[in-house]
XYZ file of C-alpha atoms in Angstrom:
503
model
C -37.938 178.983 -59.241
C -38.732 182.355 -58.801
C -41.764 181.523 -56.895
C -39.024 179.300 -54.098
C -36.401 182.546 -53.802
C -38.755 184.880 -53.203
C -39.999 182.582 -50.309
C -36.879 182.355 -49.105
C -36.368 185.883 -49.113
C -39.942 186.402 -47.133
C -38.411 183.612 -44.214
C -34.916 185.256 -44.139
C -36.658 188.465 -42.587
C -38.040 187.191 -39.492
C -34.839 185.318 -37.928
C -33.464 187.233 -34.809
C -31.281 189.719 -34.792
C -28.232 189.730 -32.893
C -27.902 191.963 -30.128
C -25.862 194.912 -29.628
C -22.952 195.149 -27.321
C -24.420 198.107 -25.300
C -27.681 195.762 -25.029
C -26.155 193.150 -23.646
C -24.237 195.446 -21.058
C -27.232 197.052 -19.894
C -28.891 193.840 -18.955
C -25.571 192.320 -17.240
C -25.732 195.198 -14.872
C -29.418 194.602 -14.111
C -29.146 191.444 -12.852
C -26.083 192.742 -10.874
C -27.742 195.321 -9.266
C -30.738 193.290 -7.925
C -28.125 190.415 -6.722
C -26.660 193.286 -4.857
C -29.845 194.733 -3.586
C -30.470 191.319 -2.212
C -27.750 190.604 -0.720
C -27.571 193.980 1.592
C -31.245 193.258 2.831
C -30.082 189.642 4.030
C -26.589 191.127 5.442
C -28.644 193.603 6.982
C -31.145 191.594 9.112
C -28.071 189.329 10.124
C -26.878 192.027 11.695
C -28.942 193.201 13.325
C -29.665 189.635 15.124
C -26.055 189.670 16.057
C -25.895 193.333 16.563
C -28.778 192.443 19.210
C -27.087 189.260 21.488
C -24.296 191.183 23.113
C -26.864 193.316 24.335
C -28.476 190.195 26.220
C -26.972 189.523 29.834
C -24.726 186.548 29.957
C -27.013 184.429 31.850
C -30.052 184.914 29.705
C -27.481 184.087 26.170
C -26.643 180.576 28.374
C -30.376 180.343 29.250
C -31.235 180.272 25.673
C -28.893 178.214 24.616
C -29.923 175.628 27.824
C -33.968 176.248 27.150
C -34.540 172.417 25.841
C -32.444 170.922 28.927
C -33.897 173.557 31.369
C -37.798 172.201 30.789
C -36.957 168.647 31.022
C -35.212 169.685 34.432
C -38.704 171.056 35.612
C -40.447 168.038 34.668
C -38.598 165.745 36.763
C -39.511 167.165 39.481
C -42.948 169.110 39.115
C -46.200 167.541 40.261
C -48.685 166.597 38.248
C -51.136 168.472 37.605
C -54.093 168.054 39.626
C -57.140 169.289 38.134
C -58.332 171.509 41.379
C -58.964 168.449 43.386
C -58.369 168.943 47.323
C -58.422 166.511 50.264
C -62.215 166.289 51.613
C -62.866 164.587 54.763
C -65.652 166.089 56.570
C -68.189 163.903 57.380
C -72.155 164.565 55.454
C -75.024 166.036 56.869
C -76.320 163.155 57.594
C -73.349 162.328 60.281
C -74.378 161.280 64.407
C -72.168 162.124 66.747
C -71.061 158.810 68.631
C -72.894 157.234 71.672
C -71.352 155.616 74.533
C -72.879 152.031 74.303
C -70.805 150.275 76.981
C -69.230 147.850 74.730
C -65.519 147.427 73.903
C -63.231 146.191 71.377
C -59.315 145.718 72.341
C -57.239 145.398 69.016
C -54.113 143.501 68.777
C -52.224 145.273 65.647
C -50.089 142.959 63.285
C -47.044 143.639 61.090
C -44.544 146.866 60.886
C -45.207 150.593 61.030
C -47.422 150.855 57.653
C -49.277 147.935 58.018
C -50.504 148.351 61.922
C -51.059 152.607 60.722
C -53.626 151.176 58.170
C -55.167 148.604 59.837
C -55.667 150.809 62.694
C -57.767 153.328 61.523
C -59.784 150.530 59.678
C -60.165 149.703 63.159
C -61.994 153.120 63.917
C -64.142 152.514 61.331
C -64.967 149.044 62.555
C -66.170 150.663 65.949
C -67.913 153.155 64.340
C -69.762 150.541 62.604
C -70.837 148.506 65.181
C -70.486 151.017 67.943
C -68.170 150.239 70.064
C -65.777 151.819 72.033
C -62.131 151.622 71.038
C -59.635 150.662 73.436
C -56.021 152.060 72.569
C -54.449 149.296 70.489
C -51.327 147.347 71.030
C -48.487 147.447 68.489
C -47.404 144.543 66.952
C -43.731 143.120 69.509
C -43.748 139.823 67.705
C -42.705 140.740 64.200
C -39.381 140.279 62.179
C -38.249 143.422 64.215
C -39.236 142.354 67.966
C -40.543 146.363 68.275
C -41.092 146.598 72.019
C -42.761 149.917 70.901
C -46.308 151.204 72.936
C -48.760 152.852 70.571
C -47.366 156.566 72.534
C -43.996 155.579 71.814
C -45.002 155.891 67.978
C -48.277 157.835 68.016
C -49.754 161.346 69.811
C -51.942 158.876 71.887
C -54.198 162.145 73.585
C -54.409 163.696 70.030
C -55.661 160.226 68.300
C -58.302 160.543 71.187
C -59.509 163.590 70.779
C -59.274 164.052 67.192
C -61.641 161.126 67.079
C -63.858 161.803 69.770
C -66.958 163.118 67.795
C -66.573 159.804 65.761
C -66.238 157.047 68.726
C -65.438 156.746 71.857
C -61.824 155.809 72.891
C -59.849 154.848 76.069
C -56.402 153.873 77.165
C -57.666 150.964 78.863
C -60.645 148.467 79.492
C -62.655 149.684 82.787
C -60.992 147.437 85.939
C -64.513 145.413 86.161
C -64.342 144.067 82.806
C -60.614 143.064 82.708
C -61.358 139.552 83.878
C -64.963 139.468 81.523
C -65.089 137.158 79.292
C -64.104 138.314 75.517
C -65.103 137.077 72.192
C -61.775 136.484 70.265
C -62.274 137.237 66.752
C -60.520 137.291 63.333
C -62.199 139.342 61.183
C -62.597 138.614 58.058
C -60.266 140.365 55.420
C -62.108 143.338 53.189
C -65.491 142.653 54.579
C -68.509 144.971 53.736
C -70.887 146.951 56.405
C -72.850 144.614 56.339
C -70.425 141.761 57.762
C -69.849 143.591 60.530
C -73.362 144.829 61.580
C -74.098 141.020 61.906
C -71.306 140.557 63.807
C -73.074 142.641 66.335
C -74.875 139.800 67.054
C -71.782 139.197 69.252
C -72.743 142.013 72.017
C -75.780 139.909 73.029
C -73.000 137.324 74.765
C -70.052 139.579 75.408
C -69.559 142.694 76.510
C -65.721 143.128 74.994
C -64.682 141.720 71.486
C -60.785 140.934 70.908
C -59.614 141.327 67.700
C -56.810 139.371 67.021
C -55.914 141.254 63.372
C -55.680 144.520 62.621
C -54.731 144.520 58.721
C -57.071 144.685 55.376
C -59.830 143.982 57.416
C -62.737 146.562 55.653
C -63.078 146.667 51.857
C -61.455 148.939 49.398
C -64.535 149.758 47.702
C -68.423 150.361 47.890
C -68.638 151.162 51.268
C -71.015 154.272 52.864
C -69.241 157.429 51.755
C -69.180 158.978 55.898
C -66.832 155.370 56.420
C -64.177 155.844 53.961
C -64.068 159.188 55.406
C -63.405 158.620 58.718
C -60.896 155.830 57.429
C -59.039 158.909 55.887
C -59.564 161.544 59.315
C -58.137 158.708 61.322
C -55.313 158.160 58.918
C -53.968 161.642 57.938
C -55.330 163.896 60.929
C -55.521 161.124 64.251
C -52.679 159.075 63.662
C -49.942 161.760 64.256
C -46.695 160.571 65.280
C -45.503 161.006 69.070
C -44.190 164.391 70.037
C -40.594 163.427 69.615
C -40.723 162.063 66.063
C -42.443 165.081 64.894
C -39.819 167.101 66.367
C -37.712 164.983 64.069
C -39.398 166.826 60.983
C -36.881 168.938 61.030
C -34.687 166.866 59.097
C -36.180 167.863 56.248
C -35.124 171.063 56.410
C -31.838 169.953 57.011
C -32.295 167.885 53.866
C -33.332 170.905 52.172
C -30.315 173.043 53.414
C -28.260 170.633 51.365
C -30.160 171.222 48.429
C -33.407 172.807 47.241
C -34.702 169.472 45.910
C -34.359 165.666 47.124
C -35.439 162.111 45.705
C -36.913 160.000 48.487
C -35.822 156.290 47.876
C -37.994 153.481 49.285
C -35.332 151.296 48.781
C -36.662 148.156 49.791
C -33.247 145.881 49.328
C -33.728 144.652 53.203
C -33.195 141.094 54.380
C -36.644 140.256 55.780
C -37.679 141.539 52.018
C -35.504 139.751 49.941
C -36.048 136.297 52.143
C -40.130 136.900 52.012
C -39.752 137.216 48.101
C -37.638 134.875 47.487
C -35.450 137.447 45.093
C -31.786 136.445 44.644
C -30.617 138.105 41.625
C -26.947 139.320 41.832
C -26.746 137.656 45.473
C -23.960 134.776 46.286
C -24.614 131.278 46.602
C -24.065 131.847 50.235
C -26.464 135.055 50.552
C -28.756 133.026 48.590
C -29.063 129.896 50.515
C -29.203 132.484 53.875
C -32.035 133.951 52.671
C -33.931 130.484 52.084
C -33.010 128.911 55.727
C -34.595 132.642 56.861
C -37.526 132.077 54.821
C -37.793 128.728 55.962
C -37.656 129.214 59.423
C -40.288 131.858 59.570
C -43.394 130.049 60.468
C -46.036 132.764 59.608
C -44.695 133.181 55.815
C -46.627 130.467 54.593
C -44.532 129.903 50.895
C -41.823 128.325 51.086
C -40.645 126.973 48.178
C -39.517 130.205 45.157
C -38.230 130.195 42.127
C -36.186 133.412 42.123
C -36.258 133.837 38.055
C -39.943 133.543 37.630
C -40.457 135.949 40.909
C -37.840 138.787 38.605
C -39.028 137.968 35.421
C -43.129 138.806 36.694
C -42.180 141.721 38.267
C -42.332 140.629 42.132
C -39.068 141.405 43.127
C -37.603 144.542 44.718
C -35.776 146.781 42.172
C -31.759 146.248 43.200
C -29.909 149.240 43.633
C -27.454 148.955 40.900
C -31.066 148.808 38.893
C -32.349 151.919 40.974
C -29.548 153.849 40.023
C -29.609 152.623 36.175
C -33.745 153.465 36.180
C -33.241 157.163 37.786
C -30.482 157.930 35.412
C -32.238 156.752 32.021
C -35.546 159.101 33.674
C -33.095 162.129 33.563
C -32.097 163.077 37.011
C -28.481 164.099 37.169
C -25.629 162.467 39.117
C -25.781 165.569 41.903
C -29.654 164.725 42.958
C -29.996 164.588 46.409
C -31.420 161.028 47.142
C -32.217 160.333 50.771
C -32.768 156.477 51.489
C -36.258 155.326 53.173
C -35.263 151.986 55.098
C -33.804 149.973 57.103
C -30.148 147.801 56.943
C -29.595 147.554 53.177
C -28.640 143.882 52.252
C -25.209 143.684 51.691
C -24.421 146.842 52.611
C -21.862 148.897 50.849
C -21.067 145.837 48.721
C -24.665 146.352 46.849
C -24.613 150.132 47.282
C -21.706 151.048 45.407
C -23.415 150.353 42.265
C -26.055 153.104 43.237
C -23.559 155.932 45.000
C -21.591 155.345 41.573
C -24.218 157.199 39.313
C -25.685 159.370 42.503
C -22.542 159.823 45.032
C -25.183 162.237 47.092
C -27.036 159.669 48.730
C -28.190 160.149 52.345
C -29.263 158.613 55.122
C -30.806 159.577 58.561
C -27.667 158.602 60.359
C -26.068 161.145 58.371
C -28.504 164.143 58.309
C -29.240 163.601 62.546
C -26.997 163.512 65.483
C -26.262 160.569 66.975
C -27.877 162.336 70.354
C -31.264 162.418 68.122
C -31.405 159.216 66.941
C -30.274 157.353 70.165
C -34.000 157.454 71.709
C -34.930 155.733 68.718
C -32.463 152.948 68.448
C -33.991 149.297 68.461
C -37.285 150.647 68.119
C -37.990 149.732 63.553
C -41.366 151.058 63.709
C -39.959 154.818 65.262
C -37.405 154.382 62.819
C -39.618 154.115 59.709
C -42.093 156.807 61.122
C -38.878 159.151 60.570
C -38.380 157.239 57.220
C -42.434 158.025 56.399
C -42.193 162.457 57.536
C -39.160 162.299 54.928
C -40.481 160.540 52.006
C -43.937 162.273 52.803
C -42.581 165.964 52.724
C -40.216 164.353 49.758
C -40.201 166.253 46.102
C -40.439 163.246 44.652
C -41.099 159.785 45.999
C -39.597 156.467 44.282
C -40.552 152.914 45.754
C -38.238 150.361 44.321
C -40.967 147.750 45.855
C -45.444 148.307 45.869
C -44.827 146.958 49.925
C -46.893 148.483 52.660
C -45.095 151.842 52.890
C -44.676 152.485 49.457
C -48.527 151.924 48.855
C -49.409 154.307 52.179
C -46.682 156.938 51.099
C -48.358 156.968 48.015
C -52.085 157.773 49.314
C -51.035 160.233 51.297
C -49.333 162.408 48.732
C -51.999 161.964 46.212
C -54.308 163.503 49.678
C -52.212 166.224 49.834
C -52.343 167.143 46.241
C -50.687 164.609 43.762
C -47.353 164.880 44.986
C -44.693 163.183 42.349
C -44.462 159.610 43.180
C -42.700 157.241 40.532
C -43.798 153.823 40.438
C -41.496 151.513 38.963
C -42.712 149.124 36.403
C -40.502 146.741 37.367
C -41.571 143.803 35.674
C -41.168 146.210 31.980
C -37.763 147.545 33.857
C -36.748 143.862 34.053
C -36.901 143.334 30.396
C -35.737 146.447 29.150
C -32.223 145.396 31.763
C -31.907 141.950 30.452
C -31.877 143.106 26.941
C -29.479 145.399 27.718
C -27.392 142.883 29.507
C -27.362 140.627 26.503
C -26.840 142.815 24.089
C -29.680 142.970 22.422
C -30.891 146.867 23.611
C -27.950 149.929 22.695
C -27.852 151.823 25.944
C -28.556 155.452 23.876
C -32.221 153.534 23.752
C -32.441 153.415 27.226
C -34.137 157.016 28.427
C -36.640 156.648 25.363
C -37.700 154.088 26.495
C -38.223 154.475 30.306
C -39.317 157.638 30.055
C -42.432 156.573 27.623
C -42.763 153.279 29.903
C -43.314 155.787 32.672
C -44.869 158.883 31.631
C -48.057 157.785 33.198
C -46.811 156.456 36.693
C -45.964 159.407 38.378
C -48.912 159.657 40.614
C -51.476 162.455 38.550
C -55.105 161.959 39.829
C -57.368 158.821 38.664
C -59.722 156.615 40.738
C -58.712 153.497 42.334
C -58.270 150.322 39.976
C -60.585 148.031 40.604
C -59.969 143.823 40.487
C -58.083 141.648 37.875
C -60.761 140.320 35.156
C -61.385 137.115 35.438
C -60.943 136.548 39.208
C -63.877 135.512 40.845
C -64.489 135.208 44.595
C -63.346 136.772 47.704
C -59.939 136.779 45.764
C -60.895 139.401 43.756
C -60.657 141.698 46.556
C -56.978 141.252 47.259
C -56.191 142.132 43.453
C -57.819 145.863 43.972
C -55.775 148.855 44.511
C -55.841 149.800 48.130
C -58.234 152.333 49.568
C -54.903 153.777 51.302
C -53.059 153.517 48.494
C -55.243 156.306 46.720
C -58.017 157.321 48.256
C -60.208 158.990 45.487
C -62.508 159.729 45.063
C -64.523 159.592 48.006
C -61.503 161.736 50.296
C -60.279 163.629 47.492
C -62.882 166.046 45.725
C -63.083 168.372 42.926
C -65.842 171.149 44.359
C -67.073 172.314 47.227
C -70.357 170.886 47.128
C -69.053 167.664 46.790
C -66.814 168.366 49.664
C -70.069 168.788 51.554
């Protein structure tokens, strides 16, 4: 027993003591003073970030607090970037001047403005081919538009001669002895090679002029001698200049520009001829409907008849409507004050159809509204003038929207990627179509929308890449009519990235 007390005693000595009142002060106001220490090197740097704003001007304070906003702005409407590349369009070294061979080849152009532009300068490539000399074509009069137009009604007809003149040879008109020769009338095969036409040379042996009855798609997009797609772009963008007065007419975009810095130019391709051709009906009447089919039927040289309106929407081979113009630019991000100026003709419908647009942009222009009636009276009943105005506009355009891939839309589009990969939207209206109808029925919450435009077209906006080539799996000379067209972007063999390929 004495043995367990004394252990007890041993244990009892090492159990903690209690601490003393001053102890437990002095370690209270430790802690307090480092809390407070703390707390006056956060209040200080606080201060001094507020102590700093009112020092900032009042614009920069609302620039900072607008930065986010402020960048998308810029992105809607700067250009892509475009890696250096510049147009190119001199011919090679190994370029001969043209020879006078006596032989002659009268063009008849076919279809509107766009369509006859293009297929014209494929037609100074065709003479260069099989050296001939060019005699001033004649613009299409028989089209939807009955355009009693002369090619220097539309076009600089002494400049397209001499612009040309070290490439072929070009008159106004065939020499008087050979304007009762016999001709060889010809249709030209649709995107033929070289190689096509140097045996069609075989035709000089008999004649001594060749008439070619169509103008349009008449060389191949592709794999053709670099010096020809070349002079397909010099006769394009330099020779083909517009007639004095619709030049003078550029001034409208200045007048645009007066108005506001920036402007959208709409290809708004909602036209009758358009909508009959298509077959695309969605949101018309029964009555606009059934107008649009006795057009369609009626027109002997559209060769389908017979559409199904749904299945044209649903693949994405209908013209965008405006209501659905209006919906697209909004979800993009371009506010309701953009300037948009409209590229074409009588809308369908007219304000009945375009009220759905003006409601989300009210700034929408025409020409009729930024020119006198005095400038536009030389041009009246005369489409293909018209839509050379329409073309300067959407050309010179900060950004350039087609709501349909039609002949216009796909030249507008070459010749701003020429000029350096000027913005140019292209719908996806076939992905537009779904993303509307799901919205329509429910089944998409409008806050999704922009998301999901703006990643559906974040890589349509015209930045440089080489022409797509055919759809897989077509085989045959139908191949050809599935590639992208030469005019549409003409890189790379007009567009280069050096200097010494430039040469």
């Amino acid at each position: 027993m004495v043995h367990r007390s004394s252990s007890q005693h041993r244990t009892s000595k090492f159990r903690p003591r209690k601490s003393s009142p001053l102890a437990l002060t002095v370690q209270i106001l430790c802690i307090f003073a480092f809390s407070v220490f703390l707390f006056l090197i956060y209040t200080r740097n606080s201060l001094e970030d507020e102590q700093m704003q009112p020092f900032l001007p009042r614009e920069s304070q609302s620039q900072q607090r607008k930065e986010t906003p402020q960048i998308i702005e810029g992105q809607l409407w700067h250009a892509p970037f475009s890696h250096g590349l510049h147009p190119c369009i001199k011919p090679t070294a190994k370029y001969k001047a043209a020879t006078n061979s006596g032989r002659y080849m009268t063009v008849k152009s076919n279809g509107g403005l766009n369509q006859m532009r293009t297929g014209i300068a494929d037609m100074v490539a065709v003479a260069r081919i099989m050296n001939a000399t060019l005699v001033i074509p004649q613009l299409d009069k028989r089209s939807f538009w009955h355009d009693s137009s002369l090619f220097s009604d539309t076009f600089d007809e002494n400049h397209f001669i001499e612009t040309l003149r070290g490439d072929i040879h070009i008159v106004k008109e065939l020499p008087k002895e050979l304007e009762t020769a016999p001709r060889a009338r010809k249709h030209f095969t649709s995107w033929s090679s070289v190689g096509y036409y140097e045996e069609t040379k075989q035709l000089w042996k008999d004649y001594q002029v060749i008439h070619v009855a169509k103008s349009d798609s008449r060389l191949a997009n592709n794999d053709l001698p670099l010096d020809i797609q070349r002079l397909r772009c010099r006769a394009l963008y330099q020779a083909l200049r517009f007639s004095p007065p619709i030049e003078s007419l550029g001034k409208l975009v200045e007048r645009l520009r007066s108005r506001g810095e920036r402007y959208i130019a709409l290809h708004l391709r909602y036209e009758k001829d358009m909508l009959s051709f298509t077959g695309c009906t969605y949101g018309l009447t029964d009555a606009e409907s059934e107008e649009l089919k006795i057009m369609r039927e009626n027109t002997n040289h559209w060769k389908v008849k017979r559409i199904n309106s749904t299945e044209q929407r649903a693949g994405g081979f209908c013209p965008l409507t405006p209501k659905e113009v209006g919906i697209f630019l909004r979800a993009l991000g371009y506010s309701s004050s953009t300037q948009i100026y409209i590229a074409a003709g009588e809308i369908y419908g007219g304000d009945s159809y375009l009220l759905e647009l003006k409601s989300r942009f009210p700034n929408i222009i025409f020409k009729e509204t930024v020119a006198t009636k005095d400038e536009l009276r030389a041009f009246a009943n005369h489409a293909s003038q018209t839509a050379a105005l329409d073309y300067v506009i959407s050309v010179e355009s900060d950004v350039f929207v087609p709501s349909y891939s039609g002949n216009m839309a796909r030249a507008v589009e070459g010749h701003r990627r020429f000029l350096g990969h000027h913005k140019t939207i292209s719908p996806d209206r076939k992905g537009l179509v779904e993303i509307f109808d799901k919205l329509n029925n429910g089944k998409l919450e409008e806050a999704s929308l922009p998301h999901l435009v703006q990643r559906m077209h974040s890589n349509r906006q015209g930045a440089p890449r080489k022409r797509y080539g055919p759809l897989p799996g077509i085989k045959g000379r139908g191949r050809f009519k599935t590639e992208e067209s030469f005019y549409e972007n003409p890189y790379p063999e007009c567009i280069c990235s050096s200097k010494k390929q430039s040469e």
